[in-house]
Coordinates of N, CA and C and ligand atoms in Angstrom, one line a residue:
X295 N 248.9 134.1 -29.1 CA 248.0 134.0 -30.2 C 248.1 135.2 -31.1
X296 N 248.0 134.6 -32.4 CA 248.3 135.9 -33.5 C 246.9 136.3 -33.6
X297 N 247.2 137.6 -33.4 CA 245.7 138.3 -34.4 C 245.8 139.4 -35.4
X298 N 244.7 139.3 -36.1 CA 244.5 140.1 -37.7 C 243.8 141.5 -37.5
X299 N 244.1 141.9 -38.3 CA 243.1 143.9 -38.3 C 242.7 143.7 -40.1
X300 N 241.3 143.8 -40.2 CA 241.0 144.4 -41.6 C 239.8 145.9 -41.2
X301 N 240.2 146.5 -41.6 CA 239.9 147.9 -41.9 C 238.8 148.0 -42.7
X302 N 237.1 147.8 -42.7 CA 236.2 148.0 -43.9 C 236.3 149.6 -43.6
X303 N 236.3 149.8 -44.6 CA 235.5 151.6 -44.7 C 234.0 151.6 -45.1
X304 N 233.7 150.6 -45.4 CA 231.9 150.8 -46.4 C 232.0 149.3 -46.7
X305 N 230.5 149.4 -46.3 CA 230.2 147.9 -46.8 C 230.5 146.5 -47.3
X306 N 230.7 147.5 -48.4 CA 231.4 146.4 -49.6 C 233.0 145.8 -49.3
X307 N 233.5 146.6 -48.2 CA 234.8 145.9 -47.9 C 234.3 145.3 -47.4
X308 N 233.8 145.3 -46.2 CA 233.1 143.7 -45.5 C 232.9 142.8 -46.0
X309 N 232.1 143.1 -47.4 CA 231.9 142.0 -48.0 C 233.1 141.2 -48.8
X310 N 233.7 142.6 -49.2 CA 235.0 141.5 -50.2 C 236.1 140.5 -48.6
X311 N 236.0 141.1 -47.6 CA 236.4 140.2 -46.8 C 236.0 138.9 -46.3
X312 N 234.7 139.0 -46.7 CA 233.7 137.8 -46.4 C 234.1 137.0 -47.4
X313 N 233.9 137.0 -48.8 CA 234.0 136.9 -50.2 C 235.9 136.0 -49.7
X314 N 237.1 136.8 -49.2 CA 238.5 136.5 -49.6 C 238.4 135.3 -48.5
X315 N 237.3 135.3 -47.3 CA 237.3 134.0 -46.4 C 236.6 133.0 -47.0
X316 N 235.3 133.1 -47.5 CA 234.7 132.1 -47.8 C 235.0 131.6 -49.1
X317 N 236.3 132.0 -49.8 CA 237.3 131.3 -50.7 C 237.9 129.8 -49.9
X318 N 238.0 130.3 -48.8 CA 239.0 129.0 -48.4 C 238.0 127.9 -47.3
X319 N 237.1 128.5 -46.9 CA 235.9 127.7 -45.9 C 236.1 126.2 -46.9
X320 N 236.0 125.2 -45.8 CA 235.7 123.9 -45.9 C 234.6 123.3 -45.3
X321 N 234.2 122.1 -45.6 CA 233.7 121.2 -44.4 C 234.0 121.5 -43.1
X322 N 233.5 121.8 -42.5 CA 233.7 121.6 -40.7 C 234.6 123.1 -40.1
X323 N 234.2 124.3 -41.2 CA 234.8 125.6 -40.8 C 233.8 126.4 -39.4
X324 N 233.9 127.1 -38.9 CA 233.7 127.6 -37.6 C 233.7 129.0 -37.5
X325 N 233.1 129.9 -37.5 CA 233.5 131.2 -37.4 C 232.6 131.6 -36.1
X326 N 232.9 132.6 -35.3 CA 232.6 132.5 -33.9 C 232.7 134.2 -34.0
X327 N 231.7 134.8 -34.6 CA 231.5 136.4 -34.2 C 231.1 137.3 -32.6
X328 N 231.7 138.1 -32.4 CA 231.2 139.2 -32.2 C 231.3 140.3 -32.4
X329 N 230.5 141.1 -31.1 CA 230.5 142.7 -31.7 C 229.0 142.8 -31.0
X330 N 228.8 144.2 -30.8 CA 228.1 145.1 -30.1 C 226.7 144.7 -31.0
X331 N 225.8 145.4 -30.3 CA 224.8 145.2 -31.5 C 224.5 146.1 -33.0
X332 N 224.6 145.9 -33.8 CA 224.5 146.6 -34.8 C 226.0 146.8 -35.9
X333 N 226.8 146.0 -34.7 CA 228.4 146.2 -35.2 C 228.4 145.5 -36.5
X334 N 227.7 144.5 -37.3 CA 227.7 144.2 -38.6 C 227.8 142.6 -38.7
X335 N 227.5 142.1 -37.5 CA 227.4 140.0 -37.5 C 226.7 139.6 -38.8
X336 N 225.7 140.0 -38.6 CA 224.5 139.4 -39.8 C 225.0 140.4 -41.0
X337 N 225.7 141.3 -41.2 CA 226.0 141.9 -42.7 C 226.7 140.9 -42.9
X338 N 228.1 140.7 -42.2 CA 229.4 140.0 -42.4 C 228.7 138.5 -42.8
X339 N 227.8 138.0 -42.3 CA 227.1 136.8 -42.3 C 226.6 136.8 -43.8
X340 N 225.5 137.7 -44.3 CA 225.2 138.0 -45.5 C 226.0 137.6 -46.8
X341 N 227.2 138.4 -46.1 CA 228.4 138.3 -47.5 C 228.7 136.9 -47.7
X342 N 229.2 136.6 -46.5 CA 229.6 135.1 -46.7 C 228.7 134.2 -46.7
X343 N 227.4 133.8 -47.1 CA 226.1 133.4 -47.7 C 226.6 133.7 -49.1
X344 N 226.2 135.0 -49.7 CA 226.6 135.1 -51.1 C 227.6 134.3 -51.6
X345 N 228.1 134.6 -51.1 CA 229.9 134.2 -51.7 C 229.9 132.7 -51.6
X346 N 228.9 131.8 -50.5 CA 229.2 130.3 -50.5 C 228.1 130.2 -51.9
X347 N 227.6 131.0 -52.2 CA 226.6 130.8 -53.9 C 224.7 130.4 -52.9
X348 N 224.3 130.7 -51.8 CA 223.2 130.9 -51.2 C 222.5 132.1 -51.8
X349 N 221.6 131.4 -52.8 CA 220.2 132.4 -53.2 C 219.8 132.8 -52.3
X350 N 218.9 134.1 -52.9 CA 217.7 134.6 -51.9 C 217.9 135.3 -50.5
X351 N 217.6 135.4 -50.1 CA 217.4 136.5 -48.6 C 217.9 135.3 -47.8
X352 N 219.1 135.9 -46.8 CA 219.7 135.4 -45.7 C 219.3 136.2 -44.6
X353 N 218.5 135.7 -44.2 CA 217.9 137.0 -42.7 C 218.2 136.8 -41.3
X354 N 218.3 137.8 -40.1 CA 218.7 137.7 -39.2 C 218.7 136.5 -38.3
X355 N 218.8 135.6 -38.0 CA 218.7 134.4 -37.2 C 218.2 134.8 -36.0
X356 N 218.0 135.7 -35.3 CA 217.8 136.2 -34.1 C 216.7 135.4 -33.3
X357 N 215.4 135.1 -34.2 CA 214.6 134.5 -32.9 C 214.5 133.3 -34.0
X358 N 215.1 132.6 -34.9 CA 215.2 131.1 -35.4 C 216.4 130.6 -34.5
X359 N 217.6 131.3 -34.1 CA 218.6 130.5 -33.8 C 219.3 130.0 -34.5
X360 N 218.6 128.8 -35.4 CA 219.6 128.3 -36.2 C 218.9 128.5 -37.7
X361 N 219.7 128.9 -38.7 CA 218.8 128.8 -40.2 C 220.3 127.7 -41.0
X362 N 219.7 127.2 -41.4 CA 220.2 126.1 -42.4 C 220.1 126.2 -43.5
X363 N 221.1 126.7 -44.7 CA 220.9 126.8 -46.0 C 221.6 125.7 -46.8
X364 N 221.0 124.9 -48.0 CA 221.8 123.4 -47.8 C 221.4 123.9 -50.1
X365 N 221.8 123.2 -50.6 CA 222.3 123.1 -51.8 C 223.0 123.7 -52.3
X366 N 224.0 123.7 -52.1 CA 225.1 124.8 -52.3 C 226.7 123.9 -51.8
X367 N 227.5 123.7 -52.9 CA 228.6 122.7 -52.4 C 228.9 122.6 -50.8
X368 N 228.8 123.8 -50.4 CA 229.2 124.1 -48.6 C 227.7 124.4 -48.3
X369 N 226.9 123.5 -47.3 CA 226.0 124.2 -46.4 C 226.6 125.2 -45.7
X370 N 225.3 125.8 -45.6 CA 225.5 127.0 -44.9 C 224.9 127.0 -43.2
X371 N 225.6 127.1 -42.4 CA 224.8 127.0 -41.4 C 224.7 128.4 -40.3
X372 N 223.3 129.3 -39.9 CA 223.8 130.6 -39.6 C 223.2 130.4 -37.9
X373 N 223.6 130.9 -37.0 CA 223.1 130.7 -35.6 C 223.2 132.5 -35.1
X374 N 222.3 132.3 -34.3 CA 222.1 133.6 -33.6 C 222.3 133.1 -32.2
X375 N 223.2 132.5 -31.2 CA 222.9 132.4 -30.0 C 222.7 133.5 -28.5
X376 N 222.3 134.9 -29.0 CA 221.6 136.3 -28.3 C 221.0 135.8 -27.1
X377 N 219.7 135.1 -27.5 CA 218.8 134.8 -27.2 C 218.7 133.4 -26.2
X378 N 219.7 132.7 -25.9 CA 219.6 131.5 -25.5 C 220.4 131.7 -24.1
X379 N 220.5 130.6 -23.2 CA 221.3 130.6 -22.3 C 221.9 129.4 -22.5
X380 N 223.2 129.1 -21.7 CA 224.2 127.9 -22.2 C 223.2 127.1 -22.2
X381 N 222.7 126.6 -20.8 CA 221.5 125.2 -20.9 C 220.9 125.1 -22.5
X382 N 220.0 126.0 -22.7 CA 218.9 125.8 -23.8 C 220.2 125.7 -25.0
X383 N 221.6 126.4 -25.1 CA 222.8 126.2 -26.5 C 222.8 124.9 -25.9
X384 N 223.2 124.3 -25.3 CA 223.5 123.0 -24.9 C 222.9 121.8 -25.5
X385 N 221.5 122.2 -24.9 CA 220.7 121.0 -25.3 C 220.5 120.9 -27.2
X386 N 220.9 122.1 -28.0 CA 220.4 122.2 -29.4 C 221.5 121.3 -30.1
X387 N 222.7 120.6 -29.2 CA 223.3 119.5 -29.6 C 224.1 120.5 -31.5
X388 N 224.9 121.3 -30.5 CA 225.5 122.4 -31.6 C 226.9 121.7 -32.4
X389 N 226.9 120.7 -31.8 CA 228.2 119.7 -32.6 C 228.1 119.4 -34.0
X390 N 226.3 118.9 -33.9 CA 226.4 117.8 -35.1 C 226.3 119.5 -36.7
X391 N 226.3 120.6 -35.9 CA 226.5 122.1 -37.0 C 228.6 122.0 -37.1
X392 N 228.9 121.9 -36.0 CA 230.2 122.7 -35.8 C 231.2 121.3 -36.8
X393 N 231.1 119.9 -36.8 CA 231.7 118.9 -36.8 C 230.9 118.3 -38.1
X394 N 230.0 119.0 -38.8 CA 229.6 118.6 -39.7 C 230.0 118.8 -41.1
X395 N 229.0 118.6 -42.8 CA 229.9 119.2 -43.7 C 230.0 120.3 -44.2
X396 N 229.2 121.5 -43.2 CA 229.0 122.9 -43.7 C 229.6 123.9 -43.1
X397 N 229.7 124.8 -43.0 CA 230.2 126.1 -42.7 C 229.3 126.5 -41.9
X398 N 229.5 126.5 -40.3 CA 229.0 127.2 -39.5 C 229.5 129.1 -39.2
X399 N 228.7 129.9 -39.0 CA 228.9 131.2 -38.4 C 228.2 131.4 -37.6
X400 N 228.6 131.5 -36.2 CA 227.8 131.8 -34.9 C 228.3 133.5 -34.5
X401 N 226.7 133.5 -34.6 CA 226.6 135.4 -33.7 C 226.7 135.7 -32.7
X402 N 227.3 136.6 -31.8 CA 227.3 136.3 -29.9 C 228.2 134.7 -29.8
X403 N 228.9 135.0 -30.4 CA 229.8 133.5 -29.9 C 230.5 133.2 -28.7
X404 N 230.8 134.1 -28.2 CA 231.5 134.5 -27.1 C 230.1 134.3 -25.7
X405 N 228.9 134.3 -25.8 CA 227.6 133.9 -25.0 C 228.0 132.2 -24.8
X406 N 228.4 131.4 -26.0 CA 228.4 130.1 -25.6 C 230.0 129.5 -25.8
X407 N 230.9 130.5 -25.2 CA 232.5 130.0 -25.3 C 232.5 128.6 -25.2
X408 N 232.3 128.0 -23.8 CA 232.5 126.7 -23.3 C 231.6 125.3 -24.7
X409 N 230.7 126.1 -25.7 CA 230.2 125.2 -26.2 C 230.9 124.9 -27.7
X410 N 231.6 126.1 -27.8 CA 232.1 126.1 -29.6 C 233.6 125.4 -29.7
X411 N 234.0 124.9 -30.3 CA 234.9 123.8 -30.9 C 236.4 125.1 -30.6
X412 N 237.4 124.4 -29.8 CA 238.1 125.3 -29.5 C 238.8 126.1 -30.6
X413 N 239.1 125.1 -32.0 CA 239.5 125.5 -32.9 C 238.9 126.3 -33.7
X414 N 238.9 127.3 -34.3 CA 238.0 128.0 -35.3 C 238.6 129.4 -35.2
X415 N 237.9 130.3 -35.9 CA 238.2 131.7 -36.7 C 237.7 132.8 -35.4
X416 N 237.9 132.9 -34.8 CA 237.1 134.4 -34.3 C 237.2 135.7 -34.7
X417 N 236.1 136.3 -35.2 CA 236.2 137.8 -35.3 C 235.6 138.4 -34.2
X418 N 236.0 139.3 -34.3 CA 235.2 140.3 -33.5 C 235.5 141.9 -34.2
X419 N 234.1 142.1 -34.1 CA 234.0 143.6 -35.3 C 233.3 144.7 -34.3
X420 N 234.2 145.5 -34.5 CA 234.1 147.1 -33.6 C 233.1 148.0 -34.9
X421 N 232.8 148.5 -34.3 CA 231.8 149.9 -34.8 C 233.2 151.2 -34.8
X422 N 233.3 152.1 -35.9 CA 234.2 153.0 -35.9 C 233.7 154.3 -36.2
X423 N 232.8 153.8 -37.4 CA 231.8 155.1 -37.6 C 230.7 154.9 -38.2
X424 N 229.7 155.7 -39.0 CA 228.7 155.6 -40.1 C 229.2 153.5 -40.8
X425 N 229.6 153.8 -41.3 CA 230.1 152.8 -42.1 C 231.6 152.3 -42.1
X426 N 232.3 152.4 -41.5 CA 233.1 151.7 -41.1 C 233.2 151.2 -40.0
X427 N 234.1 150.1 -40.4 CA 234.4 148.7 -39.1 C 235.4 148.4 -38.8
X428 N 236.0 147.6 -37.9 CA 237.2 147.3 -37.5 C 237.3 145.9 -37.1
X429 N 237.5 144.8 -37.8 CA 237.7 143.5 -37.6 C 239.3 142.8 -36.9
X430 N 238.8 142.1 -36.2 CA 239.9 142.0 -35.5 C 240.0 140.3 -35.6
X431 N 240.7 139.4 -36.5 CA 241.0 137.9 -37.0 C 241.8 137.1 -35.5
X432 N 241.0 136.2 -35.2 CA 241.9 135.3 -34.0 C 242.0 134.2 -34.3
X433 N 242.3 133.5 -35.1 CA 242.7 132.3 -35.5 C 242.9 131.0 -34.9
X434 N 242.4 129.8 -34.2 CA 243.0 128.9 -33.3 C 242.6 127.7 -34.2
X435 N 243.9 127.4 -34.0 CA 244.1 126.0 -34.9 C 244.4 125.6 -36.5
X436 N 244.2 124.6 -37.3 CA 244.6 124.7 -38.9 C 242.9 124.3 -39.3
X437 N 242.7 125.0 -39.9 CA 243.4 125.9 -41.5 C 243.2 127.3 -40.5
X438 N 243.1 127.8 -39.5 CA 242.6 129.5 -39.8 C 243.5 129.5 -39.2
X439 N 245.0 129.2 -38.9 CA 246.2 130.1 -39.2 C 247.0 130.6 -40.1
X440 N 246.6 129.3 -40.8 CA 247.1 129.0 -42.0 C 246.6 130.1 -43.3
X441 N 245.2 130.3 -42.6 CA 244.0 131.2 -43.8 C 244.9 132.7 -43.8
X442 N 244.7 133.0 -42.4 CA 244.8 134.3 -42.2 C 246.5 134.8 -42.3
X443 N 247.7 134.0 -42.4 CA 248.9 134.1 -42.7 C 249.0 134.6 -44.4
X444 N 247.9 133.6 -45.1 CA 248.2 133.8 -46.1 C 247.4 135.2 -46.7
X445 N 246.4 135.6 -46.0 CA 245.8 136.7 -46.1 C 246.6 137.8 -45.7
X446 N 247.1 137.5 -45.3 CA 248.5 138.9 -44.5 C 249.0 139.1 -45.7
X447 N 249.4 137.8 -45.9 CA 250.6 138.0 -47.3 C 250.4 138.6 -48.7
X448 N 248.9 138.5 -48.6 CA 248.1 139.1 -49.8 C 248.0 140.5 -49.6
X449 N 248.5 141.1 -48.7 CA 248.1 142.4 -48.0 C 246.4 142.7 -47.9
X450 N 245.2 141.6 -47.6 CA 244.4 142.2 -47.4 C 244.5 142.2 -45.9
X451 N 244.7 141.6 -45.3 CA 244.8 141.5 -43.3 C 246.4 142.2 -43.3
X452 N 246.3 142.9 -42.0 CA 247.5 143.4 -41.1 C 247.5 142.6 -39.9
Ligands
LIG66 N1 231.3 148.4 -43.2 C1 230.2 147.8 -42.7 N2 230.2 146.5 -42.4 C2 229.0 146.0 -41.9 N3 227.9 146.6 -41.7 C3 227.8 147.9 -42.0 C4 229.0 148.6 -42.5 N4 228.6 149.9 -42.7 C5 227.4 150.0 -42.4 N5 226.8 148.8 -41.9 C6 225.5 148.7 -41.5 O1 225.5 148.4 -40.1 C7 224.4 147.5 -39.8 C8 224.9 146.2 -39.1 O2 223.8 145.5 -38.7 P1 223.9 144.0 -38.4 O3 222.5 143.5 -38.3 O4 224.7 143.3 -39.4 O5 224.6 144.0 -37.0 P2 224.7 142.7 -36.0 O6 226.1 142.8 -35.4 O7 224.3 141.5 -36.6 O8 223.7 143.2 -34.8 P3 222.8 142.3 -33.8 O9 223.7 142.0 -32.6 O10 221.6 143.1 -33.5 O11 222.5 141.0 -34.6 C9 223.7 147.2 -41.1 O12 222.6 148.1 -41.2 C10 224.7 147.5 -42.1 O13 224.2 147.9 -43.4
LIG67 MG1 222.8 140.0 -36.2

């Protein structure tokens, strides 16, 4: 399996990384975060809200689980699964998000492996200092081999 490195130094690279993904998100996209606490899920989440054109305050999903942002060409759909155990992710019937027409991003993705769609984007974001981060792209399946090849080529991913 190939994987990606993007280097944020401050913020705003996060964001323009969120921004160069959620250029290519479709219907039925998957992104499957982790990272420690504080490591930047819900920033990285934030950006890519903006960038799908979601007004207004995107806030932590932590004790909603799931927040649903819908007028916007791509729903938005944000999950926090921290808080849950497989049983209770199970029964919330997480397909009809993952196989639907919006853009899911799940937080602690790695809490409900056996439940998320094998194919999809995984990041996972390290803490490095004050403000920098270290994203690490895992790609399984099409389009997000395809995304992240072509992001290589752009030189924003290594
Ligand atoms: N380059 C960066 N990328 C992302 N966040 C950054 C960066 N630099 C600083 N930060 C700060 O780090 C914090 C990240 O917090 P955030 O809530 O996004 O983490 P999280 O991974 O969602 O944590 P939790 O597991 O508690 O949900 C924010 O306060 C954000 O402003
Ligand atoms: Mg968070």
């Amino acid at each position: 399996m190939d994987t990606y490195e993007f280097i944020a130094d401050d913020l705003s690279q996060t964001a323009e990384l969120a921004s160069q993904l959620a250029s290519l998100f479709r219907p039925g996209t998957v992104v499957a975060l982790d990272g420690d606490l504080g490591a930047g899920k819900t920033a990285f989440s934030q950006a890519v809200a903006r960038a799908l054109g979601v007004g207004g305050v995107v806030v932590s999903p932590t004790f909603t689980i799931i927040k649903e942002y819908e007028g916007t060409e791509l729903p938005f759909y944000h999950m926090d699964v921290y808080r849950l155990s497989m049983e209770e992710a199970d029964e919330l019937g997480l397909d009809e998000y993952f196989y639907g027409d919006g853009v899911t991003l799940v937080e602690w993705a790695s809490l409900i492996d056996d439940l998320l769609p094998a194919e999809r984007l995984s990041i996972y974001i390290e803490y490095m200092s004050e403000h920098a981060r270290r994203f690490r792209l895992v790609p399984v399946g099409e389009p997000y081999i395809h995304w992240c090849s072509r992001l290589k080529e752009n030189g924003l991913l290594r």
